XYZ file of N, CA, C and O in Angstrom:
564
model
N -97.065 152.931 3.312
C -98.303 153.549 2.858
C -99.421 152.523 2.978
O -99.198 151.390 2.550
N -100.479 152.781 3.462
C -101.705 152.112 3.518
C -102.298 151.881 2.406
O -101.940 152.440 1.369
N -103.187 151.115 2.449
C -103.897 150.418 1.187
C -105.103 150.791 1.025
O -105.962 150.215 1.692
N -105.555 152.021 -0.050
C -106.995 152.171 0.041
C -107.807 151.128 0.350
O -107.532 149.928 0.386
N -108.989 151.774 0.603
C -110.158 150.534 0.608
C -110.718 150.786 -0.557
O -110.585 151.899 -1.064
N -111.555 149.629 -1.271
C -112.297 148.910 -2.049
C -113.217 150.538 -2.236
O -113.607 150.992 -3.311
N -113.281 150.771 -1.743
C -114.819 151.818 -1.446
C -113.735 153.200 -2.387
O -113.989 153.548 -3.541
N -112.786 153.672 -1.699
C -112.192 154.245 -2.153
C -111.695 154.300 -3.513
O -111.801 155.228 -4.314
N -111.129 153.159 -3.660
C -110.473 153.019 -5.256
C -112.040 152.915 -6.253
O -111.856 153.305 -7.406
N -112.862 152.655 -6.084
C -114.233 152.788 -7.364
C -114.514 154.200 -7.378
O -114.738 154.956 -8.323
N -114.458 154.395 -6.176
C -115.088 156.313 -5.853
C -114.090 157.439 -6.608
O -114.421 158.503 -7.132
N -112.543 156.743 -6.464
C -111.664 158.057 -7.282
C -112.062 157.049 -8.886
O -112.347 157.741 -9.864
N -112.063 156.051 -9.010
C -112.352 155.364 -10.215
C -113.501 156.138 -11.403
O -113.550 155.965 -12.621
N -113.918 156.571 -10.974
C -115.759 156.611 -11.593
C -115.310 158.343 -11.785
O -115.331 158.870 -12.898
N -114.979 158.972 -10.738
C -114.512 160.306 -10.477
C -113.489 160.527 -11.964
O -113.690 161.456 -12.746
N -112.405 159.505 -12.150
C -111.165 159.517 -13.108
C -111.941 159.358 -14.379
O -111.846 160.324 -15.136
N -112.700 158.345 -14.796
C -113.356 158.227 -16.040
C -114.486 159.556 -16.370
O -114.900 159.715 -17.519
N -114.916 160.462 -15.246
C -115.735 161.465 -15.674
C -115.029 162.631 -15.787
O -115.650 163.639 -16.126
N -113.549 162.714 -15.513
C -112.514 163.537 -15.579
C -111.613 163.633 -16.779
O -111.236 164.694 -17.276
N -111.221 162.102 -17.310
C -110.297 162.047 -18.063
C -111.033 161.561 -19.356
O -110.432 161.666 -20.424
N -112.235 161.061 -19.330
C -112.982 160.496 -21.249
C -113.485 161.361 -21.735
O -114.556 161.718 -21.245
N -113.144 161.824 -22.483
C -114.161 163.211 -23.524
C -115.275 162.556 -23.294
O -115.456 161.348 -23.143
N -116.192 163.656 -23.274
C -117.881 163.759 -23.168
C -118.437 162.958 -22.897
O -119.476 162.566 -23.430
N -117.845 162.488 -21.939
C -118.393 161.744 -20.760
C -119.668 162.305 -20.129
O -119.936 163.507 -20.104
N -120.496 161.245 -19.574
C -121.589 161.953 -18.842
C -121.937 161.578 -17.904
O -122.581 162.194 -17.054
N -121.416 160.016 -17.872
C -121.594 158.965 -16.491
C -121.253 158.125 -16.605
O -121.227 157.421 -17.615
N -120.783 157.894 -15.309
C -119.730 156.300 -15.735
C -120.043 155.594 -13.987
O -120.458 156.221 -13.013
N -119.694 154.212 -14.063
C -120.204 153.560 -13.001
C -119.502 152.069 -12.796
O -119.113 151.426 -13.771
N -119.389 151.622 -11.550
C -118.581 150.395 -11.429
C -119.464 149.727 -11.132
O -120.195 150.067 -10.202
N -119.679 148.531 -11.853
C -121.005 147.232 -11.120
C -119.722 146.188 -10.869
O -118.675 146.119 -11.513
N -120.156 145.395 -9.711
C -119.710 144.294 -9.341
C -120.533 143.232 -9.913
O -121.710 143.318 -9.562
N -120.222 142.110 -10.806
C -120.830 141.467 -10.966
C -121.223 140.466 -10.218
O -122.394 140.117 -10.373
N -120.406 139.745 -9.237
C -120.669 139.038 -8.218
C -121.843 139.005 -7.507
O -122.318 137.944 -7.102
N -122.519 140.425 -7.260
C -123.518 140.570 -6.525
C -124.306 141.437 -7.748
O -124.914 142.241 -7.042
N -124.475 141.593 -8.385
C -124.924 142.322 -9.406
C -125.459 144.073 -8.953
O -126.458 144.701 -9.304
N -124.493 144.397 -8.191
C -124.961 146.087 -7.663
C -123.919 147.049 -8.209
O -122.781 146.824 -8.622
N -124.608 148.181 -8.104
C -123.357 148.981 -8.890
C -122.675 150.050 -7.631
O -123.238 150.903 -6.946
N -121.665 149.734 -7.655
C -120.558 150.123 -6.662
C -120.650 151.590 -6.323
O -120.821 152.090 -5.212
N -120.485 152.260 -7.641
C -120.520 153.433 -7.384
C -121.084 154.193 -8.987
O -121.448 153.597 -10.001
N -120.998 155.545 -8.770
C -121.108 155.839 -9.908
C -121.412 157.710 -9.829
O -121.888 158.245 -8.827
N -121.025 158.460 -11.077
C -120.960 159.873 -11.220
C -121.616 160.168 -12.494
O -121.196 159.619 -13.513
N -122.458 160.860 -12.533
C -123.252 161.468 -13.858
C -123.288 162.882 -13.631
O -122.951 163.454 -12.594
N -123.773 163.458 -14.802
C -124.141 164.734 -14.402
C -125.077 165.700 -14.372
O -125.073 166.930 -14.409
N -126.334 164.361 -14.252
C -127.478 164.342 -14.185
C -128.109 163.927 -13.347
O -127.701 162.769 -13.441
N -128.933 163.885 -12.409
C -129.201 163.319 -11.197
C -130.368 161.986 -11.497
O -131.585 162.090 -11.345
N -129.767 160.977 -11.870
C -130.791 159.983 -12.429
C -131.521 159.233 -11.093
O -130.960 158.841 -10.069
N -132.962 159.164 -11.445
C -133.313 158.085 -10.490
C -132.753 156.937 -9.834
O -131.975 156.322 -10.563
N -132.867 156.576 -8.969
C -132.152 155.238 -8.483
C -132.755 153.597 -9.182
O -132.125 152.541 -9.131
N -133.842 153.764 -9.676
C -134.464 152.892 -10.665
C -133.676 152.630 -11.717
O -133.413 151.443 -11.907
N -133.197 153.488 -12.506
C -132.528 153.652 -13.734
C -131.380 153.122 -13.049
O -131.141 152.000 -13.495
N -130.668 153.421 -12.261
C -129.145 153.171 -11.694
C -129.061 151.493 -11.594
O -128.315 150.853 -12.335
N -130.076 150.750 -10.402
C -130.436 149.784 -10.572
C -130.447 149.152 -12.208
O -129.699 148.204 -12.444
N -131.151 149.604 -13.101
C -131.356 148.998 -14.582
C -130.124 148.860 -15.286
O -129.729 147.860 -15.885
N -129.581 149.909 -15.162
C -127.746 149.931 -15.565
C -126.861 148.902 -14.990
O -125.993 148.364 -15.678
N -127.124 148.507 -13.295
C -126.496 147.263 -13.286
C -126.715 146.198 -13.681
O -125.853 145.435 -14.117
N -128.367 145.868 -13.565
C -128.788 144.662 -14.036
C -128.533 144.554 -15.671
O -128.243 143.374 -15.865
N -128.519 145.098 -16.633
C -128.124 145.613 -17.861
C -126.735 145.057 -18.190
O -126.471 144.186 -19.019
N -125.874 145.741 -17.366
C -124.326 145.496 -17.462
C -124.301 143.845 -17.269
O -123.541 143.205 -17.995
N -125.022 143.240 -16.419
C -124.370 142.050 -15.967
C -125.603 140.856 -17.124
O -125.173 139.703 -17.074
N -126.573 140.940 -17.804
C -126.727 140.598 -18.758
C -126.016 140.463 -19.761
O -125.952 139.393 -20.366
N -125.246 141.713 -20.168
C -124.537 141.712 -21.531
C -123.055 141.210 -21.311
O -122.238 141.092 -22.223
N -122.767 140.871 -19.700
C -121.791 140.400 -19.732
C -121.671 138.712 -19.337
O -120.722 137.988 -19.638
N -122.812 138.338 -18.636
C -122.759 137.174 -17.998
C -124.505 136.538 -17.947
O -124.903 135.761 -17.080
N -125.326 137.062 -19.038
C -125.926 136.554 -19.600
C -126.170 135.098 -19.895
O -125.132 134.491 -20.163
N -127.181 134.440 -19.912
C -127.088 132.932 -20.026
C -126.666 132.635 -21.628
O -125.926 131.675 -21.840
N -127.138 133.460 -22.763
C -126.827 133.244 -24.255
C -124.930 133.694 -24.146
O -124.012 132.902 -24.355
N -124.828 134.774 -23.867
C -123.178 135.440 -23.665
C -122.627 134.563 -23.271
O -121.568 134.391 -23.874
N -123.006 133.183 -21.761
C -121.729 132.898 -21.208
C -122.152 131.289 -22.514
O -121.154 130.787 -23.030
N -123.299 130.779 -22.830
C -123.159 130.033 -24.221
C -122.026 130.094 -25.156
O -121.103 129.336 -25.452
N -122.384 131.152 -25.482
C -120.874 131.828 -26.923
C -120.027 131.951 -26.222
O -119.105 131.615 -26.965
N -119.419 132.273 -24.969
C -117.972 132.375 -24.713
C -117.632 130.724 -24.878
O -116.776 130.159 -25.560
N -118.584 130.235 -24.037
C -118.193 128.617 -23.664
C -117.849 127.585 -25.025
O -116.994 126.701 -25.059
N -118.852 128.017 -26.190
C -118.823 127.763 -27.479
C -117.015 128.418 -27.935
O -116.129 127.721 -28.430
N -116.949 129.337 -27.714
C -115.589 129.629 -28.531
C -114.766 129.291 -27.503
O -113.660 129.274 -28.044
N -114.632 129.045 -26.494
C -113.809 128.439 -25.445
C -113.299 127.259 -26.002
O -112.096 127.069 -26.182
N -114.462 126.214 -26.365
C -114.478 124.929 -26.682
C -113.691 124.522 -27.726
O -112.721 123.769 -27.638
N -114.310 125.252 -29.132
C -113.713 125.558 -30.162
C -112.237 125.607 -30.510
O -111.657 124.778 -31.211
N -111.512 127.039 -29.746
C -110.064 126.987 -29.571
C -109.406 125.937 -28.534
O -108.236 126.065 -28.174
N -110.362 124.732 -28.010
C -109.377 124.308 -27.176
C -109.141 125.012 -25.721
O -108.070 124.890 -25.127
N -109.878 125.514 -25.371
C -109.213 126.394 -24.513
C -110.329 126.288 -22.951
O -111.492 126.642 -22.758
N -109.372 125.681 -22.135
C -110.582 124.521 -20.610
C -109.996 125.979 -19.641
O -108.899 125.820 -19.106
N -110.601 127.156 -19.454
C -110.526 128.032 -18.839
C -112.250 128.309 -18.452
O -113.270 127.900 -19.006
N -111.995 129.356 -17.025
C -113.204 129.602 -16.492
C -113.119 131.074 -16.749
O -113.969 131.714 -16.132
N -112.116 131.943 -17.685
C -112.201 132.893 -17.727
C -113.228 133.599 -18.840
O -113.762 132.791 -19.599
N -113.544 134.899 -19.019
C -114.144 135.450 -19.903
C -113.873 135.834 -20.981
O -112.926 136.592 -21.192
N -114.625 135.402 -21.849
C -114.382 135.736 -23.621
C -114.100 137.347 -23.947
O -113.144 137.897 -24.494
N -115.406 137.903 -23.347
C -115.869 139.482 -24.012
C -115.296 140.095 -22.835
O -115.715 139.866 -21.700
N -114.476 140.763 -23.065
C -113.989 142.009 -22.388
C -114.139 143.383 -22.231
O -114.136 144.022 -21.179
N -114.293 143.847 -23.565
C -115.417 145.123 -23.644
C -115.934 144.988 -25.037
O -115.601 144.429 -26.082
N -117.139 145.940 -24.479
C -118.392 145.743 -25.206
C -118.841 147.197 -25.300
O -119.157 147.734 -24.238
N -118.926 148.021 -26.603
C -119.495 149.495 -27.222
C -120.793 148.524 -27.742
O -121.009 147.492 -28.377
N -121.563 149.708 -26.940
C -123.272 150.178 -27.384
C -123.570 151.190 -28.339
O -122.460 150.988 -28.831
N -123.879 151.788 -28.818
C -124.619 152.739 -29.838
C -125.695 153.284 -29.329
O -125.902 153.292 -30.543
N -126.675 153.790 -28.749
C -127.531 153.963 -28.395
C -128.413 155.454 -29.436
O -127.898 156.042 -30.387
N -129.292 155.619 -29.060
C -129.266 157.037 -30.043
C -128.760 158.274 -29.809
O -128.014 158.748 -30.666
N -128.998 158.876 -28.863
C -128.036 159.913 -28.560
C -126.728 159.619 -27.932
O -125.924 160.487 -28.275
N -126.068 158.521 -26.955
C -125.215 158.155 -26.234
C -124.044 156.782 -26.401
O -124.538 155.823 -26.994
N -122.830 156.628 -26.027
C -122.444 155.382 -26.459
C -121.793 155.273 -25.087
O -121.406 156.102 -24.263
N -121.821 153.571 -25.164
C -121.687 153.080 -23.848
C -120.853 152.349 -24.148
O -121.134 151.585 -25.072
N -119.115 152.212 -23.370
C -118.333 151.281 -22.772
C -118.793 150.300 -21.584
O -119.310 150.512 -20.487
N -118.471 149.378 -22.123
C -118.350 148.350 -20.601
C -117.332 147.587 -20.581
O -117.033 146.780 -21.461
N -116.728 147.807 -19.548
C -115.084 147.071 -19.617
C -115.033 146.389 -18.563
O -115.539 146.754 -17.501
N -114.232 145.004 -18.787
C -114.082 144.340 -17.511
C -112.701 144.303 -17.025
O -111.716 144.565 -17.715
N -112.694 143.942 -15.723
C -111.570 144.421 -15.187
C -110.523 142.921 -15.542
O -110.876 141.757 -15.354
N -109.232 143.373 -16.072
C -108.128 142.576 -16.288
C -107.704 141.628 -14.839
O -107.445 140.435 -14.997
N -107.661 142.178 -13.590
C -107.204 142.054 -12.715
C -108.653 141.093 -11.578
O -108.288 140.140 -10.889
N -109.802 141.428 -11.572
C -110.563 141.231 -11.161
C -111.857 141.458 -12.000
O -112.308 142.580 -12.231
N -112.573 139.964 -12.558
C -113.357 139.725 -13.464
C -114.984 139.937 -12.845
O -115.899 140.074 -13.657
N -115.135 139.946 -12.043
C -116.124 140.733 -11.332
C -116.301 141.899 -11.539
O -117.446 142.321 -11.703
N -115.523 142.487 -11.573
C -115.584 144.156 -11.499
C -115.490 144.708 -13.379
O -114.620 144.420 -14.201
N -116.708 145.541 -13.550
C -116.864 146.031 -14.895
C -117.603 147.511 -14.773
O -118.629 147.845 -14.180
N -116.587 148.315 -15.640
C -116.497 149.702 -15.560
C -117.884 149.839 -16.718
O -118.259 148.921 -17.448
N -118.456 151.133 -16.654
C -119.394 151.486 -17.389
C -119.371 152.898 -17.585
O -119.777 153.746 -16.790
N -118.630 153.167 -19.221
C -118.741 154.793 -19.243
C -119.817 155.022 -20.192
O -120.071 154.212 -21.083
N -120.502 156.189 -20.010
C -121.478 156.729 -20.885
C -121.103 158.390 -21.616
O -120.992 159.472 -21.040
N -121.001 158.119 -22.782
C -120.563 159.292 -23.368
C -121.534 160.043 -24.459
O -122.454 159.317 -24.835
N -121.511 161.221 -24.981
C -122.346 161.814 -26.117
C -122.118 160.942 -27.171
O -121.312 160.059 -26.878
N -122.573 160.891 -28.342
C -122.821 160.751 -29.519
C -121.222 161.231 -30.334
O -120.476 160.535 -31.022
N -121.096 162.701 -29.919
C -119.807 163.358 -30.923
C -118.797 162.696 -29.901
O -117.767 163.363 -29.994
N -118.647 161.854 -29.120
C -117.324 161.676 -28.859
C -116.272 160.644 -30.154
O -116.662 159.627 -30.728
N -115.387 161.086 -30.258
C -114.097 160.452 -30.826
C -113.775 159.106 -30.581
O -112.831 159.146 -29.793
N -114.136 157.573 -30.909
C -114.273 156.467 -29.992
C -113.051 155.837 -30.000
O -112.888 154.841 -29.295
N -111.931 156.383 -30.878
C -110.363 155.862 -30.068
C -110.231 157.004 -29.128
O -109.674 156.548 -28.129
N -110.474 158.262 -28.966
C -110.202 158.956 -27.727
C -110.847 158.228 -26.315
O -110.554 158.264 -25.120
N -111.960 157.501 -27.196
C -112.589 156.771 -25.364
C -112.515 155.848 -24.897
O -112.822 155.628 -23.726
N -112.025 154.946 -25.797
C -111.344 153.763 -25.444
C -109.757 153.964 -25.241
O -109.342 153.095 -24.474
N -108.680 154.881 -25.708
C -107.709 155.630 -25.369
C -107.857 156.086 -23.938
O -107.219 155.330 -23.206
N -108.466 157.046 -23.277
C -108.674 157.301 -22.411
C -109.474 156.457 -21.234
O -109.185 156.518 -20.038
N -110.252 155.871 -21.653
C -110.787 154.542 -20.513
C -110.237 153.450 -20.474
O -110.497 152.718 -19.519
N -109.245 152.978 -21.570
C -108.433 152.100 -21.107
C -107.281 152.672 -19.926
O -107.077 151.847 -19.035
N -106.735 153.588 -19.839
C -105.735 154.118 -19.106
C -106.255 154.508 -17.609
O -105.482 154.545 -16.651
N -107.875 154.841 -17.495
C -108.429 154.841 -16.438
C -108.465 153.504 -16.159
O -108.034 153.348 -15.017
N -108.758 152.524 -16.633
C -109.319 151.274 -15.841
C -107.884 149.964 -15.504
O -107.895 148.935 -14.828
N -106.408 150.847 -16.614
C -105.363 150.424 -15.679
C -105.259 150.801 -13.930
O -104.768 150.246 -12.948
N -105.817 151.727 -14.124
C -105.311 152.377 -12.827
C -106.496 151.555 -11.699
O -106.393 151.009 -10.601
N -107.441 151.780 -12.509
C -108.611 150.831 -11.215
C -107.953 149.591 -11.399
O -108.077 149.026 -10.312
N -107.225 148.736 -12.283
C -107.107 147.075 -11.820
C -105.786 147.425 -11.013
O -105.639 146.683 -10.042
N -105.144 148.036 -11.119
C -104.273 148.467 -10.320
C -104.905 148.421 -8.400
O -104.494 147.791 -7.426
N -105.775 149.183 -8.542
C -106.640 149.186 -6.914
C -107.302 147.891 -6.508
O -107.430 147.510 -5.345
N -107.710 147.254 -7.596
C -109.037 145.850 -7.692
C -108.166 144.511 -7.515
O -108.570 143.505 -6.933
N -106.897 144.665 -8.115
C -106.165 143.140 -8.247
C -105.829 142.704 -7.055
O -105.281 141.609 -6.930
């Protein structure tokens, strides 16, 4: 069996998290490496401005100059001479919406972004987006 491509595995990726997370509304893969967002499904047709802001957004709250401070700070702290990442996921609140951002286990570049209603259940969405984003490090590693 052949090996999807890269392109493929974000595209059923983004597709799986707007399929399988309760009240979901949009979800999106940014690469942090290059800070662009891979792909992404809403169900709203958002400007490409906004899409743009969501990546640059994501890769602040993850790799931020204060964020990679405090990881490096608690790095230090425990002892611990790694180049890996502290924060792994990160829930937003927003006013009507709540936002996952998860990074990928397998490939630390790659961080999922679901956007859900307000009434969602938030062990159902972290329940359910963790089990999606096995399956993407599964494609990413």
């Amino acid at each position: 069996m052949s090996e999807r491509s890269m392109s493929h595995v974000v595209t059923d990726a983004v597709k799986d998290f707007r399929g399988s997370v309760p009240e979901c509304v949009a979800a999106g893969i940014v690469d942090m490496s290059t800070g662009m967002l891979l792909a992404v499904d809403t169900v709203d047709n958002h400007p490409n401005e906004v899409l743009d802001l969501l990546a640059a957004a994501t890769f602040d709250i993850f790799q931020g100059r204060n964020v990679v401070m405090i990881e490096d700070v608690f790095n230090r702290r425990r002892g611990i001479n790694t180049t890996s990442h502290y924060f792994q996921e990160i829930l937003v609140n927003s006013q009507n919406l709540v936002h996952l951002f998860m990074r990928s286990a397998t490939n630390s570049e790659i961080v999922a972004v679901v956007v859900c209603r307000r009434t969602v259940n938030i062990g159902m969405l972290f329940a359910q987006a963790r089990l999606v984003m096995k399956r993407l490090d599964g494609g990413v590693g």
